[in-house]
PDB file of C-alpha atoms and ligand atoms in Angstrom:
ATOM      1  CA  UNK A  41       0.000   0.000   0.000  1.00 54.00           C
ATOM      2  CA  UNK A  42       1.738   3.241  -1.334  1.00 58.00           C
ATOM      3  CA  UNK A  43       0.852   6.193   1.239  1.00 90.00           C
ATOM      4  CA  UNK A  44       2.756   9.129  -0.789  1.00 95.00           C
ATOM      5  CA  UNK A  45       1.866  12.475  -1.173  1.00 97.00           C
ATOM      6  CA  UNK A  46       1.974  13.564  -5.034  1.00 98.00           C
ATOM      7  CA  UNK A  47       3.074  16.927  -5.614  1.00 98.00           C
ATOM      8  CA  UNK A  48       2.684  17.037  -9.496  1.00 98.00           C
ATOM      9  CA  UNK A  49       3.314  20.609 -10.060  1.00 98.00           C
ATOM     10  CA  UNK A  50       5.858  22.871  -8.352  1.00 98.00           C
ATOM     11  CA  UNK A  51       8.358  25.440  -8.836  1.00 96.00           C
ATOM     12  CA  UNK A  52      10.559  24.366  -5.497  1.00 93.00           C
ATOM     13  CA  UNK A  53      12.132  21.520  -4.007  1.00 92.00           C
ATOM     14  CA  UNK A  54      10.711  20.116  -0.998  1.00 90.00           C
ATOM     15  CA  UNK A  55      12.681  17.081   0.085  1.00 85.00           C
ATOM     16  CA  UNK A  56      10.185  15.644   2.610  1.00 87.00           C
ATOM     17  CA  UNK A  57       9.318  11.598   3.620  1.00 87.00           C
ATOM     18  CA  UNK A  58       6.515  10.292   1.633  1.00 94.00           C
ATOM     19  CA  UNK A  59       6.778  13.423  -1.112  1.00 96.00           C
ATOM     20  CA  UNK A  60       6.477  12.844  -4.674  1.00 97.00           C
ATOM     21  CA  UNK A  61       7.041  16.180  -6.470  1.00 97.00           C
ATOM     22  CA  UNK A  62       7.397  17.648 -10.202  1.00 98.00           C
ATOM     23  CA  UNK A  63       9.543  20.368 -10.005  1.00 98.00           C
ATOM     24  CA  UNK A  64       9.330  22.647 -12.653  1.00 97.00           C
ATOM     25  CA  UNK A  65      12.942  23.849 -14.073  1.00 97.00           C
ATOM     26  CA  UNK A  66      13.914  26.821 -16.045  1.00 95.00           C
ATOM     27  CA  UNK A  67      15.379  25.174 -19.511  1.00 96.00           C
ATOM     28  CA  UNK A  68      18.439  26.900 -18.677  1.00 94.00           C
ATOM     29  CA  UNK A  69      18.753  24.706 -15.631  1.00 96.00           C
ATOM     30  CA  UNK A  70      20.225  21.178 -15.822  1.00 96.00           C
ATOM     31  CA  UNK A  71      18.433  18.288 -14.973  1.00 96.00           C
ATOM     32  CA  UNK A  72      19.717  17.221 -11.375  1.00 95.00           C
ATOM     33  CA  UNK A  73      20.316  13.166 -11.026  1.00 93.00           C
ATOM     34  CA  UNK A  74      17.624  12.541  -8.150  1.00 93.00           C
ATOM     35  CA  UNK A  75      13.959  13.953  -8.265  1.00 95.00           C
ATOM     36  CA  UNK A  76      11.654  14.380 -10.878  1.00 97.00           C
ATOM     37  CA  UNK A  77      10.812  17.318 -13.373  1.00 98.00           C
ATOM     38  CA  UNK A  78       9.237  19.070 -15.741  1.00 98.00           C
ATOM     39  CA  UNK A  79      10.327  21.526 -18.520  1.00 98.00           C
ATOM     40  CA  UNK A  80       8.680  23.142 -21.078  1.00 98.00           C
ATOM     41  CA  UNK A  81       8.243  26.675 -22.581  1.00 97.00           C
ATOM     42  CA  UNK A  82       5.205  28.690 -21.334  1.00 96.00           C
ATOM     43  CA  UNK A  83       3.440  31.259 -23.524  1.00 95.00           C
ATOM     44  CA  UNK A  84       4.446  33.779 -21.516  1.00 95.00           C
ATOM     45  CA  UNK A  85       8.095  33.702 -22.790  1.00 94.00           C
ATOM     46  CA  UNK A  86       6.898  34.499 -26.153  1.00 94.00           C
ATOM     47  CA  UNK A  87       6.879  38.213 -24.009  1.00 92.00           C
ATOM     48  CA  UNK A  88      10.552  38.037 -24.150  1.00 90.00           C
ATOM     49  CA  UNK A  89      12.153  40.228 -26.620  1.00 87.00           C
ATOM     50  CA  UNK A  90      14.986  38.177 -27.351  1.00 90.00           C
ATOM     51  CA  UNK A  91      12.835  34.667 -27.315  1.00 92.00           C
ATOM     52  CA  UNK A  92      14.044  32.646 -30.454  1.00 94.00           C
ATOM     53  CA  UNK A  93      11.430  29.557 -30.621  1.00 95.00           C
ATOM     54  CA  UNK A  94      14.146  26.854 -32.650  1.00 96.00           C
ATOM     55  CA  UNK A  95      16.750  27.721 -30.130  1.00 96.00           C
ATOM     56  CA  UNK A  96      14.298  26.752 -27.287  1.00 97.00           C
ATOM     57  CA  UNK A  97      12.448  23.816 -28.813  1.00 97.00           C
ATOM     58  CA  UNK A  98      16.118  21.769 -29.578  1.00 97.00           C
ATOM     59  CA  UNK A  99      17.129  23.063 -26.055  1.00 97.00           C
ATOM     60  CA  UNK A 100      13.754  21.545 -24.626  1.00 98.00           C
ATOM     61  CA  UNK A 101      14.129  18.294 -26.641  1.00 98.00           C
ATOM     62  CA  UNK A 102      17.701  17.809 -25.394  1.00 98.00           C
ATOM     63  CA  UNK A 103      16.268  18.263 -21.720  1.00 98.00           C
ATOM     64  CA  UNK A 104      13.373  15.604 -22.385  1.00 98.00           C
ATOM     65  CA  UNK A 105      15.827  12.863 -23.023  1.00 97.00           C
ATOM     66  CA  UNK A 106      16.636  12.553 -19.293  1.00 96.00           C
ATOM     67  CA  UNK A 107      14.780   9.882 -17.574  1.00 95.00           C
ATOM     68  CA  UNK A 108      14.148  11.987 -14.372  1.00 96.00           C
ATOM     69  CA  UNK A 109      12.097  14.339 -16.659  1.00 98.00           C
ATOM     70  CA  UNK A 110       8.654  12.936 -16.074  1.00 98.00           C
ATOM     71  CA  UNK A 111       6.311  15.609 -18.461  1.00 98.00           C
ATOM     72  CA  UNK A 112       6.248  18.196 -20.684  1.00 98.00           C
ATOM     73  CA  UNK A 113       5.697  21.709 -19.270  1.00 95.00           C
ATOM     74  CA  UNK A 114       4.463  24.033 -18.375  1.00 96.00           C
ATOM     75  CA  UNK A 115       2.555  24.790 -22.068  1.00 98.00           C
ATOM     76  CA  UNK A 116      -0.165  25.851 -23.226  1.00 97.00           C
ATOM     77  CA  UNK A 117      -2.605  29.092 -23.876  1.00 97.00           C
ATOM     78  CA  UNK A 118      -3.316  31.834 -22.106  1.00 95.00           C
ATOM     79  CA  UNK A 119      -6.287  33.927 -23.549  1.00 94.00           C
ATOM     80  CA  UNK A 120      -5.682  36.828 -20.599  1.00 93.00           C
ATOM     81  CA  UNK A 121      -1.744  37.049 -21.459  1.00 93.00           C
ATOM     82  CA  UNK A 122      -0.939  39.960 -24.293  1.00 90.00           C
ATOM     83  CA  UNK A 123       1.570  37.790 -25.946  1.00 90.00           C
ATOM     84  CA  UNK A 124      -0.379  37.121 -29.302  1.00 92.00           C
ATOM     85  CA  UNK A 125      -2.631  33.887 -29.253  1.00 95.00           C
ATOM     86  CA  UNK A 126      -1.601  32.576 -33.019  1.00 96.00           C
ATOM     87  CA  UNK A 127       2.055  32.437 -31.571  1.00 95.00           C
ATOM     88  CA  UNK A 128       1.203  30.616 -28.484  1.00 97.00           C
ATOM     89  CA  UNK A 129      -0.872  28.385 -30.852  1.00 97.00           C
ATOM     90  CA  UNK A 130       2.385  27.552 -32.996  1.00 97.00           C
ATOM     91  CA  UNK A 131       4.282  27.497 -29.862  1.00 97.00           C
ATOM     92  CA  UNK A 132       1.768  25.085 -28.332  1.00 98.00           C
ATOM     93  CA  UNK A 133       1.437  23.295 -30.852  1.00 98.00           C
ATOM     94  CA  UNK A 134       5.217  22.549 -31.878  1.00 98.00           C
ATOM     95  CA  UNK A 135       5.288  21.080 -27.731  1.00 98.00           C
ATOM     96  CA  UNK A 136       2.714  18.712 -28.816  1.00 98.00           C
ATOM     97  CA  UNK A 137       4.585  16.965 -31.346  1.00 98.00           C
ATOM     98  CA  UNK A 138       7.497  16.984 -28.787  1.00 98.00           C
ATOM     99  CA  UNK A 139       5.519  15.718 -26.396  1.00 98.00           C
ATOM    100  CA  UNK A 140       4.180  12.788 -28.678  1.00 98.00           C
ATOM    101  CA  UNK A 141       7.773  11.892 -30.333  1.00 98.00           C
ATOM    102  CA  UNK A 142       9.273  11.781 -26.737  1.00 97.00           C
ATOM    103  CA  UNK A 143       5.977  10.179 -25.308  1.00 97.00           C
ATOM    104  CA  UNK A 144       6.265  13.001 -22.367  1.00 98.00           C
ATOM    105  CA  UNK A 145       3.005  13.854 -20.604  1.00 98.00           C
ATOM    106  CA  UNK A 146       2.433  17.292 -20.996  1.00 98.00           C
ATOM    107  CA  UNK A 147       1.494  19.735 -17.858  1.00 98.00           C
ATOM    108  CA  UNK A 148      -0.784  22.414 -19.437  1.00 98.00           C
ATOM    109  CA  UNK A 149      -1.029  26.055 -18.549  1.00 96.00           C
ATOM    110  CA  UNK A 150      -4.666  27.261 -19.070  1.00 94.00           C
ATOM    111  CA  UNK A 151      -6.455  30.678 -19.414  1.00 94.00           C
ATOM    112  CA  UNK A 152      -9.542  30.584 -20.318  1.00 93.00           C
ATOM    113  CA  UNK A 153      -8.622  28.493 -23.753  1.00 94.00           C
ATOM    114  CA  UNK A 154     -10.376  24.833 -22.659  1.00 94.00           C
ATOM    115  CA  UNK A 155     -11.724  24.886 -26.185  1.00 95.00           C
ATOM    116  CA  UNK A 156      -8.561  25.784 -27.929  1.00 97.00           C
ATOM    117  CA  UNK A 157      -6.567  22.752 -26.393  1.00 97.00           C
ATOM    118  CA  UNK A 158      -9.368  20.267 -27.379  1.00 97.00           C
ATOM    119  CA  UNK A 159      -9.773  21.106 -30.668  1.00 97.00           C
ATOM    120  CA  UNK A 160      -5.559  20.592 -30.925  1.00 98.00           C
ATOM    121  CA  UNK A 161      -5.778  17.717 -28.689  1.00 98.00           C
ATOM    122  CA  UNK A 162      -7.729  15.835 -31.477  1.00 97.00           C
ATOM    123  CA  UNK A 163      -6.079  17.887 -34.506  1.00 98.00           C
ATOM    124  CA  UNK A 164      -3.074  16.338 -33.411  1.00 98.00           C
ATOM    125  CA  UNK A 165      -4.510  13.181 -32.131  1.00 97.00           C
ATOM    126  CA  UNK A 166      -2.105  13.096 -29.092  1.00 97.00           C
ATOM    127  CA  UNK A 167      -2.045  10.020 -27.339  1.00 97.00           C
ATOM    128  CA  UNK A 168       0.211  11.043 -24.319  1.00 97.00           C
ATOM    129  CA  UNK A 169      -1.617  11.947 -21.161  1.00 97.00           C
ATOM    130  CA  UNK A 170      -2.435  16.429 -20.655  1.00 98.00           C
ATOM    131  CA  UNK A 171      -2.674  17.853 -16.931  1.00 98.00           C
ATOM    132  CA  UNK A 172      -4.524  20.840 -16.427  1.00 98.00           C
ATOM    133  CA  UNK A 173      -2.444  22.549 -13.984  1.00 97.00           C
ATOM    134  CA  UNK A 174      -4.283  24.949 -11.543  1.00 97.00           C
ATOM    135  CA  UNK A 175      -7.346  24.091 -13.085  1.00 97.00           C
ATOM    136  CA  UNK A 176     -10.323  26.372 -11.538  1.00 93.00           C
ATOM    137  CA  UNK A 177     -13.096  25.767 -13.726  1.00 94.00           C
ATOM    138  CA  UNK A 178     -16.902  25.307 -13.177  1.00 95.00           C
ATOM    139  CA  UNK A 179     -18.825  21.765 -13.159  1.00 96.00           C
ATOM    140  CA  UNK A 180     -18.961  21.950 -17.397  1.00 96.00           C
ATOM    141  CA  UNK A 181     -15.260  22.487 -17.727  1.00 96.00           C
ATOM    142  CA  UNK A 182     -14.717  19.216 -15.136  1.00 97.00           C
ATOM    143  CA  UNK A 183     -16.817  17.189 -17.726  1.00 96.00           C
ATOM    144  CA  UNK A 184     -15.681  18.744 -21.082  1.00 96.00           C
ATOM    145  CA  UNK A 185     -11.464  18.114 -19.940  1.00 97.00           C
ATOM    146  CA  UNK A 186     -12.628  14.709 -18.059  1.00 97.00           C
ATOM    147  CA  UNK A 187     -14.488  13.917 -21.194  1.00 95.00           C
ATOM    148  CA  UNK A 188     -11.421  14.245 -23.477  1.00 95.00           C
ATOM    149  CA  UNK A 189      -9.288  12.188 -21.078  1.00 94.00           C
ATOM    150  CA  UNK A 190      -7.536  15.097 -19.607  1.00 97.00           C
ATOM    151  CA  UNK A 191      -6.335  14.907 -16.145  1.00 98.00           C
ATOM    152  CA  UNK A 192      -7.026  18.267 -14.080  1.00 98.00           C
ATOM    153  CA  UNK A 193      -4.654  19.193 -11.059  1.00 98.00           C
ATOM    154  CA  UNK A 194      -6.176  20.756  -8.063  1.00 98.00           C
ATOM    155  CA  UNK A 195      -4.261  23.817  -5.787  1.00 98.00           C
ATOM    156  CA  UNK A 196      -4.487  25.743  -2.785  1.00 97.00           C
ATOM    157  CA  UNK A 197      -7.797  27.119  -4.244  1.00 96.00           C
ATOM    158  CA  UNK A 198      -9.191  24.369  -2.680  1.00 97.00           C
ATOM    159  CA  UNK A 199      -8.280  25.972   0.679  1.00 96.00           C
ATOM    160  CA  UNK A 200     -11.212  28.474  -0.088  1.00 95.00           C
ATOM    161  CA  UNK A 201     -14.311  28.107  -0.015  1.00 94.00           C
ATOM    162  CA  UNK A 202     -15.245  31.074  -2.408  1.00 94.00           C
ATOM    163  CA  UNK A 203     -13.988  29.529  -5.064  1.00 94.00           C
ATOM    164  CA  UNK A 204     -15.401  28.208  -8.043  1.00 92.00           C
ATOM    165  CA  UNK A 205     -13.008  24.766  -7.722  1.00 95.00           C
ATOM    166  CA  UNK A 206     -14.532  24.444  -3.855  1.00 94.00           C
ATOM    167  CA  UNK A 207     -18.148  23.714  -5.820  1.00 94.00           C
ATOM    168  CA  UNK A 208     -17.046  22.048  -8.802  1.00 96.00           C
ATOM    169  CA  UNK A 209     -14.508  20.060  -7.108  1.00 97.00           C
ATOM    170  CA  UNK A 210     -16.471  17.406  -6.426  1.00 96.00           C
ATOM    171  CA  UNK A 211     -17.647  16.589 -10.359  1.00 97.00           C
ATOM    172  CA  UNK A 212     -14.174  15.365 -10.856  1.00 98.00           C
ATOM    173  CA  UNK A 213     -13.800  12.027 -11.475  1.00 98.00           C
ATOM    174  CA  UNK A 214     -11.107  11.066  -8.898  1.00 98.00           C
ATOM    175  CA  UNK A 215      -9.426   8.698 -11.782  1.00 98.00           C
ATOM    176  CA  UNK A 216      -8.649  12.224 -13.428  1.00 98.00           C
ATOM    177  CA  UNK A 217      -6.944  14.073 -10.012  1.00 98.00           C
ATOM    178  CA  UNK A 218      -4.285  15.216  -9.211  1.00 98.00           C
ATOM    179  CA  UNK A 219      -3.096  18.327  -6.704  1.00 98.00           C
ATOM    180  CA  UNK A 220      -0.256  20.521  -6.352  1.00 98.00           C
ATOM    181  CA  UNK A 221       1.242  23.608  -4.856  1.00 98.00           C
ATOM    182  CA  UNK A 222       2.693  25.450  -8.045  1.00 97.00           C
ATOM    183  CA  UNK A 223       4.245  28.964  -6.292  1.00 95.00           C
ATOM    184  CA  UNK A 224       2.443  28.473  -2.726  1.00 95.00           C
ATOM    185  CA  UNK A 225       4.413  27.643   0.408  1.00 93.00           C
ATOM    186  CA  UNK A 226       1.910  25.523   1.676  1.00 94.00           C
ATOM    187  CA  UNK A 227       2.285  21.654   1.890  1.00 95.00           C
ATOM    188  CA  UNK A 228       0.675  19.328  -1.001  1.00 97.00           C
ATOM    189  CA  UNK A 229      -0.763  17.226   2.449  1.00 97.00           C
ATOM    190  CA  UNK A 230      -2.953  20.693   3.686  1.00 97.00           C
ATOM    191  CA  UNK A 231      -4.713  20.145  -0.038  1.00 98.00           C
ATOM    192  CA  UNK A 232      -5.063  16.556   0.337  1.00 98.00           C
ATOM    193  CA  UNK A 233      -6.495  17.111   3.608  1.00 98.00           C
ATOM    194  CA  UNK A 234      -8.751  19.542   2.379  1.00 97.00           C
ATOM    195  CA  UNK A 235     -10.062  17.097  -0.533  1.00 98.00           C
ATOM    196  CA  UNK A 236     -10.526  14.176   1.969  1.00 98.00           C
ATOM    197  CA  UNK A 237     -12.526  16.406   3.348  1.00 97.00           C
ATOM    198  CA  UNK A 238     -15.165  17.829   0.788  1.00 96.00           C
ATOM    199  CA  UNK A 239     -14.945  14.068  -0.857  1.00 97.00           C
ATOM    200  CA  UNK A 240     -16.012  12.784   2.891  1.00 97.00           C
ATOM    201  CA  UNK A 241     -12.999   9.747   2.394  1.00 97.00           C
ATOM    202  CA  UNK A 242     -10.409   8.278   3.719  1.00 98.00           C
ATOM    203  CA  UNK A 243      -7.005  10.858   3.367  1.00 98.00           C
ATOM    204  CA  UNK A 244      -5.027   7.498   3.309  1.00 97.00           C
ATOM    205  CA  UNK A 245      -7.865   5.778   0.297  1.00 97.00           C
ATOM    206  CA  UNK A 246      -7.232   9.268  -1.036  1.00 98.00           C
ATOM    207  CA  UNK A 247      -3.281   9.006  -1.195  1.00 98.00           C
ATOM    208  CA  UNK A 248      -3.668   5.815  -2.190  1.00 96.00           C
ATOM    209  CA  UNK A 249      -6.115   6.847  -5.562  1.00 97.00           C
ATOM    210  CA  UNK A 250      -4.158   9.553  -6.702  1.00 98.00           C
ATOM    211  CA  UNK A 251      -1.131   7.416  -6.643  1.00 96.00           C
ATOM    212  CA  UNK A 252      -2.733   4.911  -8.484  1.00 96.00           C
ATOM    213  CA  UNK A 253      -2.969   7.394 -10.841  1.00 97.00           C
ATOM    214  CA  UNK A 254       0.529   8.888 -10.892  1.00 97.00           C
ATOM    215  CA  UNK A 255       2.143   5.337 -11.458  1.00 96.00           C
ATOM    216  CA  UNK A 256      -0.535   4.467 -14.561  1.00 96.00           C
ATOM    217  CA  UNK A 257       0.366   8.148 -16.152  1.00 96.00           C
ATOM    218  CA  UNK A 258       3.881   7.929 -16.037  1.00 95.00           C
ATOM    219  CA  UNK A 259       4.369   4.040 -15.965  1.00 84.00           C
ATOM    220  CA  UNK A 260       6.116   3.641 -12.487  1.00 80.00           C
TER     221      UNK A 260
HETATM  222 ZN1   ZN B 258       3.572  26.723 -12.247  1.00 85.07          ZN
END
């Protein structure tokens, strides 16, 4: 019986008992030899004057090789970010084919463009496994991402109870959860707590589903 705590999004190293984590690295950061990561371009560096998109897709497929790399990302669309959507779209959508070549899971940044990534999901009839990272959205988005076979990772949002993910929360199908602390200081365990919680389960049944799900994603 596997009683980890998954942390499948972060930007810090936490080395803790019982913690699982995806830290996020800059692609200008080497791959350490113990852990797991994640790297990817984000739309928001198409903000960057001097971005050059071939220079940072070879750099991104050299850092995919490494076994510790787990996924893909952050990538993905960001409707509220000025950077122009076409060229997030072509950045997005160059990932993708990474992602599928190197059979990567991708972790997916996501502003308000749940239609957007379907529609390239099945353009590009991608077969690796998408997280929704930080994913807010009502009871239709649970169904309409669940529906595609997109995973959807849960944060400290959960923590309050004026947010939209504290009512939709409980639509998602727990085969399709995962949680994470991103840029918070707080521990992945106060959001699992939190989720045993609303779900009325078990926090060890809950450890013990979303690791189910961690090992079938990345084939551990
Ligand atoms: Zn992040």
């Amino acid at each position: 019986m596997e009683l980890n705590f998954i942390d499948i999004h972060t930007h810090t190293t936490k080395s803790r008992d019982n913690l699982i984590q995806i830290v996020n690295l800059d692609l200008k950061s080497p791959c350490p030899e113990q852990g797991y990561y994640s790297y990817g371009i984000h739309p928001w560096a198409l903000d960057n004057v001097d971005f050059q998109i071939e220079e940072a897709l070879s750099l991104l497929e050299a850092r995919l090789q490494s076994p510790n790399v787990l996924a893909l990302g952050e990538a993905g669309l960001d409707k509220m970010h000025k950077a122009s959507f076409e060229r997030q779209i072509e950045l997005f959508e160059r990932q993708i084919e990474l992602s599928e070549a190197l059979k990567k899971p991708m972790i997916l940044h996501d502003v308000r463009s749940h239609n957007e990534i379907i529609t390239l999901r099945k353009k590009h009839k991608a077969h690796q496994p998408w997280i929704v990272h930080g994913f807010s959205g009502t009871e239709q988005d649970v169904q309409q991402l669940i529906g595609q076979g997109i995973y959807l990772s849960v944060d400290e949002s959960l923590l309050h109870s004026e947010r939209k993910i504290y009512k939709s929360f409980k639509f998602i199908d727990l085969d399709y959860l995962f949680f994470e602390t991103d840029m918070s200081e707080i521990g992945v365990e106060t959001i699992y707590e939190a989720a045993a919680n609303l779900l009325e389960m078990d926090l060890s049944d809950l450890q013990i589903r979303i690791f189910a799900n961690f090992a079938r994603l990345f084939r551990l």
